[in-house]
Tab-separated table of C-alpha atoms in Angstrom:
chain	number	residue	atom	x	y	z
A	8	MET	CA	13.397	69.843	29.191
A	9	THR	CA	13.145	66.522	31.012
A	10	PRO	CA	10.191	65.664	33.270
A	11	GLN	CA	11.345	64.141	36.552
A	12	HIS	CA	8.716	61.430	37.062
A	13	PRO	CA	10.058	57.866	36.550
A	14	TRP	CA	7.442	57.246	33.821
A	15	PHE	CA	9.632	59.397	31.562
A	16	ALA	CA	13.000	57.986	32.629
A	17	ARG	CA	15.326	55.802	30.575
A	18	ALA	CA	13.388	56.300	27.371
A	19	THR	CA	14.126	58.814	24.637
A	20	THR	CA	11.836	61.140	22.775
A	21	PRO	CA	9.890	60.931	20.597
A	22	ARG	CA	8.002	58.435	22.718
A	23	VAL	CA	5.740	55.977	20.910
A	24	LEU	CA	2.530	55.264	22.796
A	25	ALA	CA	0.793	52.149	21.492
A	26	HIS	CA	-2.852	53.227	21.320
A	27	ARG	CA	-4.907	50.450	22.959
A	28	GLY	CA	-2.026	48.088	22.224
A	29	LEU	CA	-1.345	46.910	18.694
A	30	VAL	CA	-3.718	44.975	16.455
A	31	THR	CA	-2.001	43.854	13.264
A	32	ALA	CA	-3.979	42.853	10.186
A	33	GLU	CA	-3.190	39.228	10.910
A	34	ALA	CA	-4.336	39.532	14.520
A	35	ALA	CA	-7.535	41.307	13.477
A	36	ALA	CA	-8.250	38.481	11.047
A	37	ASP	CA	-7.983	36.109	13.987
A	38	GLY	CA	-10.504	38.171	15.944
A	39	VAL	CA	-8.108	40.080	18.203
A	40	THR	CA	-9.445	43.454	19.334
A	41	GLU	CA	-8.005	46.521	21.053
A	42	ASN	CA	-7.133	46.772	24.750
A	43	THR	CA	-6.850	43.005	25.137
A	44	PHE	CA	-4.037	40.812	26.412
A	45	ALA	CA	-3.159	39.869	22.827
A	46	ALA	CA	-3.125	43.495	21.635
A	47	ILE	CA	-0.841	44.601	24.442
A	48	ALA	CA	1.401	41.574	23.969
A	49	LEU	CA	1.732	42.474	20.279
A	50	ALA	CA	2.722	46.042	21.198
A	51	HIS	CA	5.251	44.719	23.672
A	52	GLY	CA	6.607	42.291	21.100
A	53	ALA	CA	7.005	45.125	18.603
A	54	GLY	CA	9.247	46.947	21.066
A	55	ALA	CA	6.827	49.404	22.636
A	56	THR	CA	7.733	50.856	26.017
A	57	TYR	CA	4.466	52.762	26.427
A	58	VAL	CA	0.881	51.562	26.057
A	59	GLU	CA	-2.093	53.907	26.077
A	60	SER	CA	-5.262	52.296	27.388
A	61	ASP	CA	-8.622	53.075	28.963
A	62	CYS	CA	-10.389	52.117	32.179
A	63	HIS	CA	-13.995	51.243	32.978
A	64	LEU	CA	-15.595	49.625	36.004
A	65	THR	CA	-17.659	46.408	35.818
A	66	ALA	CA	-20.889	45.786	37.719
A	67	ASP	CA	-18.951	43.954	40.436
A	68	GLY	CA	-16.311	46.664	40.818
A	69	ALA	CA	-13.404	45.388	38.684
A	70	VAL	CA	-11.348	47.924	36.729
A	71	VAL	CA	-10.926	46.624	33.166
A	72	LEU	CA	-9.097	47.881	30.109
A	73	PHE	CA	-11.924	48.951	27.826
A	74	HIS	CA	-12.505	52.090	25.778
A	75	ASP	CA	-16.221	52.241	25.058
A	76	ALA	CA	-18.919	52.588	27.686
A	77	ASP	CA	-20.777	49.655	26.121
A	78	LEU	CA	-19.915	46.399	24.371
A	79	THR	CA	-21.615	47.064	21.037
A	80	ARG	CA	-18.623	47.883	18.847
A	81	VAL	CA	-16.186	45.364	20.287
A	82	ALA	CA	-18.421	42.415	21.192
A	83	GLY	CA	-21.747	43.024	19.461
A	84	ASP	CA	-23.499	43.231	22.841
A	85	PRO	CA	-25.569	46.351	23.631
A	86	ARG	CA	-25.005	46.241	27.407
A	87	ALA	CA	-22.904	48.822	29.224
A	88	VAL	CA	-19.630	47.669	30.748
A	89	ALA	CA	-20.944	48.956	34.076
A	90	ASP	CA	-23.862	46.495	33.854
A	91	VAL	CA	-21.751	43.397	33.192
A	92	ARG	CA	-19.967	41.306	35.794
A	93	LEU	CA	-16.293	40.501	35.382
A	94	HIS	CA	-16.750	36.794	34.631
A	95	GLU	CA	-19.294	37.613	31.911
A	96	LEU	CA	-16.945	40.093	30.302
A	97	GLU	CA	-14.097	37.582	30.449
A	98	GLU	CA	-16.261	35.070	28.593
A	99	LEU	CA	-17.257	37.617	25.960
A	100	MET	CA	-13.656	38.644	25.319
A	101	ALA	CA	-12.096	35.169	25.487
A	102	GLY	CA	-12.149	34.793	21.710
A	103	ARG	CA	-11.241	38.402	21.021
A	104	GLY	CA	-7.766	38.543	22.523
A	105	GLY	CA	-8.542	38.141	26.201
A	106	LEU	CA	-9.872	40.641	28.719
A	107	LEU	CA	-7.431	42.326	31.084
A	108	THR	CA	-8.202	43.861	34.424
A	109	LEU	CA	-6.006	46.830	35.208
A	110	THR	CA	-4.116	44.895	37.861
A	111	GLN	CA	-3.569	41.969	35.493
A	112	ALA	CA	-2.161	44.340	32.864
A	113	LEU	CA	0.272	45.926	35.303
A	114	GLU	CA	1.402	42.559	36.658
A	115	SER	CA	1.536	40.708	33.323
A	116	PHE	CA	3.674	43.367	31.620
A	117	PRO	CA	6.079	44.580	34.328
A	118	THR	CA	8.388	46.392	31.886
A	119	LEU	CA	5.656	48.408	30.178
A	120	ARG	CA	4.635	51.917	31.203
A	121	PHE	CA	0.922	52.580	31.002
A	122	ASN	CA	-0.880	55.756	29.978
A	123	LEU	CA	-4.356	55.255	31.447
A	124	ASP	CA	-7.457	57.252	30.554
A	125	VAL	CA	-10.143	57.096	33.247
A	126	LYS	CA	-13.317	56.868	31.163
A	127	ALA	CA	-15.981	56.693	33.885
A	128	ALA	CA	-16.439	58.782	37.010
A	129	ALA	CA	-17.327	55.662	39.006
A	130	ALA	CA	-13.953	54.145	38.073
A	131	ALA	CA	-11.709	57.001	39.210
A	132	ALA	CA	-11.064	55.986	42.817
A	133	ALA	CA	-10.736	52.307	41.920
A	134	VAL	CA	-8.236	53.096	39.156
A	135	GLY	CA	-6.167	55.174	41.552
A	136	ALA	CA	-6.139	52.438	44.179
A	137	ALA	CA	-5.167	49.810	41.598
A	138	VAL	CA	-2.209	51.751	40.209
A	139	ALA	CA	-0.838	52.962	43.544
A	140	PRO	CA	1.717	50.116	43.865
A	141	TYR	CA	2.884	50.792	40.296
A	142	ALA	CA	2.893	54.608	40.383
A	143	ASP	CA	6.407	54.839	38.953
A	144	ARG	CA	5.256	53.431	35.598
A	145	VAL	CA	1.768	54.881	35.279
A	146	LEU	CA	0.528	58.142	33.809
A	147	LEU	CA	-3.101	58.950	34.661
A	148	THR	CA	-5.308	61.115	32.522
A	149	SER	CA	-8.940	61.828	31.701
A	150	PHE	CA	-10.876	64.305	29.613
A	151	SER	CA	-12.321	65.350	32.983
A	152	ASP	CA	-9.792	67.095	35.211
A	153	ALA	CA	-11.979	66.377	38.265
A	154	ARG	CA	-11.929	62.655	37.434
A	155	ARG	CA	-8.180	62.783	36.807
A	156	ARG	CA	-7.533	64.467	40.153
A	157	GLN	CA	-9.758	61.975	41.981
A	158	ALA	CA	-7.776	59.074	40.524
A	159	LEU	CA	-4.475	60.774	41.380
A	160	ASP	CA	-5.547	61.389	44.963
A	161	ALA	CA	-6.575	57.744	45.355
A	162	ALA	CA	-3.249	56.609	43.881
A	163	THR	CA	-1.090	58.444	46.392
A	164	ARG	CA	0.775	55.948	48.528
A	165	GLU	CA	3.798	56.791	50.658
A	166	GLY	CA	4.223	60.056	48.782
A	167	VAL	CA	4.526	58.475	45.320
A	168	ARG	CA	2.057	59.621	42.679
A	169	PRO	CA	1.619	58.602	39.065
A	170	ALA	CA	2.505	61.066	36.351
A	171	THR	CA	-0.430	62.913	34.825
A	172	SER	CA	-1.496	64.650	31.637
A	173	ALA	CA	-3.952	67.511	31.320
A	174	GLY	CA	-7.707	67.208	30.943
A	175	ARG	CA	-9.896	69.402	28.776
A	176	GLY	CA	-10.156	72.214	31.308
A	177	VAL	CA	-6.404	72.606	31.675
A	178	ILE	CA	-5.914	72.372	27.910
A	179	ALA	CA	-8.531	75.080	27.324
A	180	ARG	CA	-6.690	77.387	29.729
A	181	LEU	CA	-3.381	76.531	28.058
A	182	LEU	CA	-4.832	77.491	24.673
A	183	LEU	CA	-5.957	80.788	26.207
A	184	ALA	CA	-2.417	81.405	27.474
A	185	VAL	CA	-1.040	80.611	24.023
A	186	GLY	CA	-3.542	82.992	22.437
A	187	LEU	CA	-2.563	85.715	24.894
A	188	ARG	CA	1.131	85.005	24.210
A	189	SER	CA	1.768	84.545	27.926
A	190	PRO	CA	4.331	81.869	28.798
A	191	ALA	CA	3.994	82.884	32.458
A	192	LEU	CA	0.266	82.093	32.412
A	193	ALA	CA	0.977	78.825	30.604
A	194	ARG	CA	3.443	77.865	33.331
A	195	ARG	CA	0.828	78.529	36.021
A	196	VAL	CA	-1.827	76.581	34.117
A	197	LEU	CA	0.513	73.607	33.746
A	198	ARG	CA	1.601	73.444	37.376
A	199	GLY	CA	1.392	69.808	38.488
A	200	ILE	CA	1.075	68.554	34.899
A	201	ASP	CA	3.673	66.279	33.296
A	202	ALA	CA	2.325	66.057	29.733
A	203	VAL	CA	-0.221	67.570	27.399
A	204	GLN	CA	-1.852	64.997	25.121
A	205	ILE	CA	-3.759	66.616	22.280
A	206	PRO	CA	-4.975	66.135	18.724
A	207	GLU	CA	-3.256	68.198	16.080
A	208	ARG	CA	-6.635	69.723	15.253
A	209	GLN	CA	-10.097	69.701	16.809
A	210	GLY	CA	-12.522	70.485	14.008
A	211	LEU	CA	-11.476	73.841	12.580
A	212	LEU	CA	-9.297	74.657	15.596
A	213	ARG	CA	-5.557	74.048	15.290
A	214	VAL	CA	-4.594	72.791	18.731
A	215	LEU	CA	-0.931	71.998	18.166
A	216	THR	CA	1.171	75.050	17.291
A	217	PRO	CA	4.856	75.901	17.596
A	218	ARG	CA	3.975	78.391	20.341
A	219	LEU	CA	2.084	75.771	22.353
A	220	LEU	CA	5.076	73.449	22.050
A	221	ASP	CA	7.420	76.216	23.160
A	222	TYR	CA	5.320	77.220	26.168
A	223	ALA	CA	4.841	73.610	27.282
A	224	HIS	CA	8.554	72.909	26.990
A	225	ARG	CA	9.387	76.055	28.962
A	226	ALA	CA	7.196	74.608	31.727
A	227	SER	CA	9.005	71.219	31.485
A	228	VAL	CA	5.852	69.587	30.132
A	229	GLU	CA	5.895	67.149	27.212
A	230	VAL	CA	3.495	67.323	24.273
A	231	HIS	CA	2.075	64.080	22.875
A	232	VAL	CA	-0.175	64.058	19.793
A	233	TRP	CA	-3.012	61.610	19.100
A	234	THR	CA	-3.918	59.597	17.068
A	235	VAL	CA	-1.163	59.562	14.416
A	236	ASN	CA	-1.133	56.592	12.034
A	237	ASP	CA	0.321	57.968	8.798
A	238	PRO	CA	4.147	57.738	8.556
A	239	GLY	CA	4.305	61.087	6.775
A	240	ASP	CA	2.439	62.746	9.623
A	241	MET	CA	4.699	60.998	12.121
A	242	ARG	CA	7.808	62.401	10.445
A	243	ARG	CA	6.331	65.886	10.191
A	244	LEU	CA	5.299	65.983	13.859
A	245	VAL	CA	8.628	64.625	15.063
A	246	ALA	CA	10.401	67.297	12.978
A	247	LEU	CA	8.142	69.903	14.586
A	248	GLY	CA	9.401	68.800	17.995
A	249	VAL	CA	6.579	66.822	19.604
A	250	ASP	CA	7.646	64.516	22.411
A	251	GLY	CA	5.303	61.620	21.767
A	252	LEU	CA	3.096	59.969	19.171
A	253	VAL	CA	-0.039	58.121	20.236
A	254	THR	CA	-0.645	55.663	17.431
A	255	ASP	CA	-2.552	52.558	16.371
A	256	ARG	CA	0.549	51.645	14.364
A	257	ALA	CA	3.216	51.419	17.018
A	258	ASP	CA	5.092	49.040	14.733
A	259	LEU	CA	5.430	51.725	12.034
A	260	ALA	CA	6.214	54.502	14.498
A	261	LEU	CA	8.890	52.472	16.283
A	262	ALA	CA	10.508	51.611	12.965
A	263	LEU	CA	10.455	55.288	11.998
A	264	VAL	CA	12.177	56.507	15.163
A	265	ASP	CA	14.477	53.505	15.566
A	266	GLY	CA	18.107	54.581	15.696
A	267	ASP	CA	17.326	58.262	16.187
A	268	LYS	CA	19.369	59.965	18.857
A	269	PRO	CA	17.397	61.495	21.728
A	270	ARG	CA	16.670	65.189	21.288
A	271	ARG	CA	16.909	65.841	25.035
């Protein structure tokens, strides 16, 4: 089972997706935060091929790598990202690792492949337009399938589209297919999908199961699990057959899988 999109090419499974880059203890002590130039540079320096990040839109229409809708947690500022202009956000993040626009990230790290979560509906079309020239090394996703599809449609240029992973609606229908023990239904649900990115559990619900893995693989769709930071969990999930680990500790995960032969 090998997806055909270039995002998956020339890299073996299990894939390690550096969740919002990599912030080591030393970097955190120096004030570096997630989704910044410094965090992505650290992930790149640790050997990561894939970086998972998030996209919001500023007040003046710039797509930036930022997870939260507001600046409270990261910068101690209660304003929403959507209410702040790019130059203001750059000033706020200057001492925290350095803000990156989406275009800057793609141009500054030309060997990295980005897994981008569209966090705001207003950002979807702008994200798609920004990634269109780099579609071969971008996977677009969102919890909202409508938002994901809007970004994908905007990204289409000369017939090349980014890869994509399922939103909540598709995942819910996949879980129904798994519950009904219908690989045929799962294949229909996953049409046009390259990866399923899921937590191992959601509350009391076990999302990841051997049957879900089997049905996804039959449909040539990879399964990536988030957010896995414990080495024991990493080993267990890799042994189960997952195709990717989304992790805050890309350094640990890369060390764990280093030297392993590709499964497929």
